[in-house]
Amino acid sequence: MKNELPVDFTVDKAAKTVFITREFAADLSLVWDAYTKPEILDQWWAPKPWTSKTKVMNFEVGGRRFYAMVSPEGQEHWAIQKYTSISPKTNFKLLNAFADPNENPELPGSDWDIHFSEHNGTTKVSITIYNESLERMEKMIEMGFKEGFSMALNNLETVLATLSQN
């Protein structure tokens, strides 16, 4: 078992916001690609034994990612992300919502603001997730978001190590 870097995960109920920070021993462009290319994203986005399956992804302002988290039994939980802002290699923002298999979003959703910075070969990813409703945020937390997303970020560490060897 390799030494995984800790995930800083803070929930601010008053602000209906979750703050996540994680550092990766990989260069910025590789971490950026892991968040913006579906063929890499699907390798780490879901906590094991679940998998991630992207049906559509166009990473551009106004574009979207429509994907499912797939359980080991094959049950699909769909979500849609709409990209609202992109500053290459430093930041992108999206609106995230659960959805049905026909891309109909279940609103309210959450606004994700994802920042990337590199220092001496270590890339820091800072994510701010603002929820329109406290009820939605509490549901997200109850569903195991902290544990699941922490596992996904650890998956990303493994994927980045593999990619940087190629």
mmCIF file of C-alpha atoms in Angstrom:
data_model
loop_
_atom_site.group_PDB
_atom_site.id
_atom_site.type_symbol
_atom_site.label_atom_id
_atom_site.label_comp_id
_atom_site.label_asym_id
_atom_site.label_seq_id
_atom_site.Cartn_x
_atom_site.Cartn_y
_atom_site.Cartn_z
ATOM 1 C CA MET A 1 0.000 0.000 0.000
ATOM 2 C CA LYS A 2 1.516 3.291 -1.007
ATOM 3 C CA ASN A 3 1.306 6.422 1.050
ATOM 4 C CA GLU A 4 -1.801 8.309 -0.080
ATOM 5 C CA LEU A 5 -1.885 12.049 0.467
ATOM 6 C CA PRO A 6 -4.692 13.151 2.783
ATOM 7 C CA VAL A 7 -7.921 14.672 1.548
ATOM 8 C CA ASP A 8 -8.978 17.869 3.303
ATOM 9 C CA PHE A 9 -12.782 17.701 3.360
ATOM 10 C CA THR A 10 -14.746 20.468 5.104
ATOM 11 C CA VAL A 11 -18.526 20.859 5.240
ATOM 12 C CA ASP A 12 -19.941 24.341 5.967
ATOM 13 C CA LYS A 13 -23.683 23.796 6.500
ATOM 14 C CA ALA A 14 -24.392 27.513 7.013
ATOM 15 C CA ALA A 15 -22.907 28.291 3.588
ATOM 16 C CA LYS A 16 -24.321 25.049 2.026
ATOM 17 C CA THR A 17 -20.792 24.444 0.751
ATOM 18 C CA VAL A 18 -18.297 21.584 0.754
ATOM 19 C CA PHE A 19 -14.553 22.354 0.394
ATOM 20 C CA ILE A 20 -12.183 19.612 -0.783
ATOM 21 C CA THR A 21 -8.416 19.941 -1.204
ATOM 22 C CA ARG A 22 -6.057 17.180 -2.365
ATOM 23 C CA GLU A 23 -2.466 17.231 -3.602
ATOM 24 C CA PHE A 24 -1.088 14.835 -6.198
ATOM 25 C CA ALA A 25 2.522 13.907 -6.928
ATOM 26 C CA ALA A 26 2.033 14.621 -10.642
ATOM 27 C CA ASP A 27 2.465 17.570 -12.959
ATOM 28 C CA LEU A 28 -0.369 19.978 -13.590
ATOM 29 C CA SER A 29 -1.072 19.050 -17.222
ATOM 30 C CA LEU A 30 -1.503 15.373 -16.302
ATOM 31 C CA VAL A 31 -3.911 16.162 -13.436
ATOM 32 C CA TRP A 32 -5.835 18.583 -15.697
ATOM 33 C CA ASP A 33 -6.182 15.846 -18.347
ATOM 34 C CA ALA A 34 -7.425 13.410 -15.685
ATOM 35 C CA TYR A 35 -10.308 15.791 -14.932
ATOM 36 C CA THR A 36 -11.090 16.804 -18.520
ATOM 37 C CA LYS A 37 -10.632 13.712 -20.726
ATOM 38 C CA PRO A 38 -13.388 11.095 -20.416
ATOM 39 C CA GLU A 39 -11.083 8.144 -21.120
ATOM 40 C CA ILE A 40 -9.032 9.066 -18.014
ATOM 41 C CA LEU A 41 -11.932 10.427 -15.925
ATOM 42 C CA ASP A 42 -13.814 7.120 -16.166
ATOM 43 C CA GLN A 43 -10.787 5.278 -14.746
ATOM 44 C CA TRP A 44 -11.009 7.045 -11.380
ATOM 45 C CA TRP A 45 -14.249 9.027 -10.900
ATOM 46 C CA ALA A 46 -16.229 6.247 -9.172
ATOM 47 C CA PRO A 47 -15.309 4.685 -5.812
ATOM 48 C CA LYS A 48 -14.505 0.999 -6.246
ATOM 49 C CA PRO A 49 -16.215 -1.423 -6.767
ATOM 50 C CA TRP A 50 -18.403 1.061 -8.690
ATOM 51 C CA THR A 51 -17.357 2.231 -12.163
ATOM 52 C CA SER A 52 -17.901 5.440 -14.083
ATOM 53 C CA LYS A 53 -19.288 5.414 -17.627
ATOM 54 C CA THR A 54 -19.324 8.637 -19.663
ATOM 55 C CA LYS A 55 -21.945 8.641 -22.407
ATOM 56 C CA VAL A 56 -21.305 12.192 -23.684
ATOM 57 C CA MET A 57 -18.598 14.709 -22.861
ATOM 58 C CA ASN A 58 -17.729 17.945 -24.619
ATOM 59 C CA PHE A 59 -15.408 19.912 -22.406
ATOM 60 C CA GLU A 60 -16.152 23.471 -23.492
ATOM 61 C CA VAL A 61 -18.123 26.371 -22.031
ATOM 62 C CA GLY A 62 -21.774 25.427 -22.557
ATOM 63 C CA GLY A 63 -20.773 21.778 -23.083
ATOM 64 C CA ARG A 64 -21.658 18.877 -20.840
ATOM 65 C CA ARG A 65 -20.693 15.515 -19.429
ATOM 66 C CA PHE A 66 -23.486 12.957 -19.078
ATOM 67 C CA TYR A 67 -22.345 9.926 -17.151
ATOM 68 C CA ALA A 68 -23.417 7.081 -14.900
ATOM 69 C CA MET A 69 -21.998 5.618 -11.729
ATOM 70 C CA VAL A 70 -22.487 1.885 -12.233
ATOM 71 C CA SER A 71 -22.838 -0.490 -9.278
ATOM 72 C CA PRO A 72 -21.214 -3.954 -9.312
ATOM 73 C CA GLU A 73 -24.732 -5.324 -10.030
ATOM 74 C CA GLY A 74 -25.062 -3.062 -13.090
ATOM 75 C CA GLN A 75 -27.422 -0.479 -11.566
ATOM 76 C CA GLU A 76 -26.842 2.944 -13.142
ATOM 77 C CA HIS A 77 -27.070 6.292 -11.317
ATOM 78 C CA TRP A 78 -26.946 9.087 -13.909
ATOM 79 C CA ALA A 79 -25.677 12.641 -13.514
ATOM 80 C CA ILE A 80 -25.138 15.595 -15.797
ATOM 81 C CA GLN A 81 -22.459 18.272 -15.546
ATOM 82 C CA LYS A 82 -22.756 21.504 -17.538
ATOM 83 C CA TYR A 83 -19.530 23.469 -17.969
ATOM 84 C CA THR A 84 -20.053 27.158 -17.182
ATOM 85 C CA SER A 85 -16.467 28.469 -17.203
ATOM 86 C CA ILE A 86 -13.066 27.136 -18.301
ATOM 87 C CA SER A 87 -9.635 28.710 -17.773
ATOM 88 C CA PRO A 88 -7.229 26.109 -19.235
ATOM 89 C CA LYS A 89 -4.999 24.349 -16.714
ATOM 90 C CA THR A 90 -6.095 26.564 -13.799
ATOM 91 C CA ASN A 91 -9.854 26.376 -13.235
ATOM 92 C CA PHE A 92 -13.194 25.191 -14.493
ATOM 93 C CA LYS A 93 -16.719 25.469 -13.150
ATOM 94 C CA LEU A 94 -19.729 23.280 -13.669
ATOM 95 C CA LEU A 95 -23.294 22.734 -12.593
ATOM 96 C CA ASN A 96 -23.769 19.143 -11.397
ATOM 97 C CA ALA A 97 -27.157 17.449 -11.050
ATOM 98 C CA PHE A 98 -28.452 13.931 -10.698
ATOM 99 C CA ALA A 99 -30.417 12.932 -13.805
ATOM 100 C CA ASP A 100 -32.528 10.199 -15.306
ATOM 101 C CA PRO A 101 -31.233 8.038 -18.203
ATOM 102 C CA ASN A 102 -32.756 10.553 -20.687
ATOM 103 C CA GLU A 103 -30.665 13.473 -19.362
ATOM 104 C CA ASN A 104 -33.512 15.122 -17.454
ATOM 105 C CA PRO A 105 -31.803 16.788 -14.454
ATOM 106 C CA GLU A 106 -33.124 16.518 -10.919
ATOM 107 C CA LEU A 107 -32.798 20.076 -9.692
ATOM 108 C CA PRO A 108 -31.607 21.710 -7.523
ATOM 109 C CA GLY A 109 -28.046 20.790 -8.329
ATOM 110 C CA SER A 110 -24.690 21.973 -7.079
ATOM 111 C CA ASP A 111 -22.102 24.400 -8.447
ATOM 112 C CA TRP A 112 -18.556 23.024 -8.587
ATOM 113 C CA ASP A 113 -15.537 25.333 -8.793
ATOM 114 C CA ILE A 114 -12.335 23.345 -9.404
ATOM 115 C CA HIS A 115 -8.918 25.061 -9.120
ATOM 116 C CA PHE A 116 -5.545 23.592 -10.100
ATOM 117 C CA SER A 117 -2.099 24.841 -9.053
ATOM 118 C CA GLU A 118 1.372 23.307 -9.242
ATOM 119 C CA HIS A 119 4.367 23.766 -6.978
ATOM 120 C CA ASN A 120 7.612 21.753 -7.362
ATOM 121 C CA GLY A 121 5.949 18.920 -9.292
ATOM 122 C CA THR A 122 3.015 18.577 -6.879
ATOM 123 C CA THR A 123 -0.418 19.597 -8.141
ATOM 124 C CA LYS A 124 -3.009 20.880 -5.708
ATOM 125 C CA VAL A 125 -6.684 20.540 -6.602
ATOM 126 C CA SER A 126 -9.127 22.692 -4.613
ATOM 127 C CA ILE A 127 -12.830 22.034 -5.123
ATOM 128 C CA THR A 128 -15.668 24.182 -3.802
ATOM 129 C CA ILE A 129 -19.147 22.658 -4.103
ATOM 130 C CA TYR A 130 -22.017 25.054 -3.436
ATOM 131 C CA ASN A 131 -25.482 23.505 -3.039
ATOM 132 C CA GLU A 132 -28.612 25.518 -3.773
ATOM 133 C CA SER A 133 -30.374 23.647 -0.977
ATOM 134 C CA LEU A 134 -29.151 22.489 2.417
ATOM 135 C CA GLU A 135 -31.430 19.452 2.038
ATOM 136 C CA ARG A 136 -29.608 18.402 -1.158
ATOM 137 C CA MET A 137 -26.206 18.841 0.473
ATOM 138 C CA GLU A 138 -27.255 16.781 3.494
ATOM 139 C CA LYS A 139 -28.612 14.050 1.187
ATOM 140 C CA MET A 140 -25.306 14.055 -0.732
ATOM 141 C CA ILE A 141 -23.345 13.670 2.545
ATOM 142 C CA GLU A 142 -25.709 10.937 3.832
ATOM 143 C CA MET A 143 -25.233 9.010 0.573
ATOM 144 C CA GLY A 144 -21.540 8.708 1.480
ATOM 145 C CA PHE A 145 -20.149 11.491 -0.713
ATOM 146 C CA LYS A 146 -17.174 12.196 1.560
ATOM 147 C CA GLU A 147 -16.067 8.555 1.717
ATOM 148 C CA GLY A 148 -16.854 7.887 -1.945
ATOM 149 C CA PHE A 149 -15.167 10.995 -3.329
ATOM 150 C CA SER A 150 -12.135 10.451 -1.078
ATOM 151 C CA MET A 151 -11.865 6.924 -2.527
ATOM 152 C CA ALA A 152 -12.174 8.326 -6.058
ATOM 153 C CA LEU A 153 -9.363 10.815 -5.376
ATOM 154 C CA ASN A 154 -7.194 7.944 -4.121
ATOM 155 C CA ASN A 155 -8.054 6.078 -7.361
ATOM 156 C CA LEU A 156 -6.869 9.176 -9.230
ATOM 157 C CA GLU A 157 -3.514 9.013 -7.411
ATOM 158 C CA THR A 158 -3.063 5.441 -8.708
ATOM 159 C CA VAL A 159 -4.127 6.379 -12.264
ATOM 160 C CA LEU A 160 -1.730 9.371 -12.302
ATOM 161 C CA ALA A 161 1.177 7.154 -11.155
ATOM 162 C CA THR A 162 0.415 4.750 -14.029
ATOM 163 C CA LEU A 163 0.088 7.546 -16.605
ATOM 164 C CA SER A 164 3.308 9.297 -15.568
ATOM 165 C CA GLN A 165 5.220 6.055 -16.155
ATOM 166 C CA ASN A 166 4.097 5.971 -19.807
#
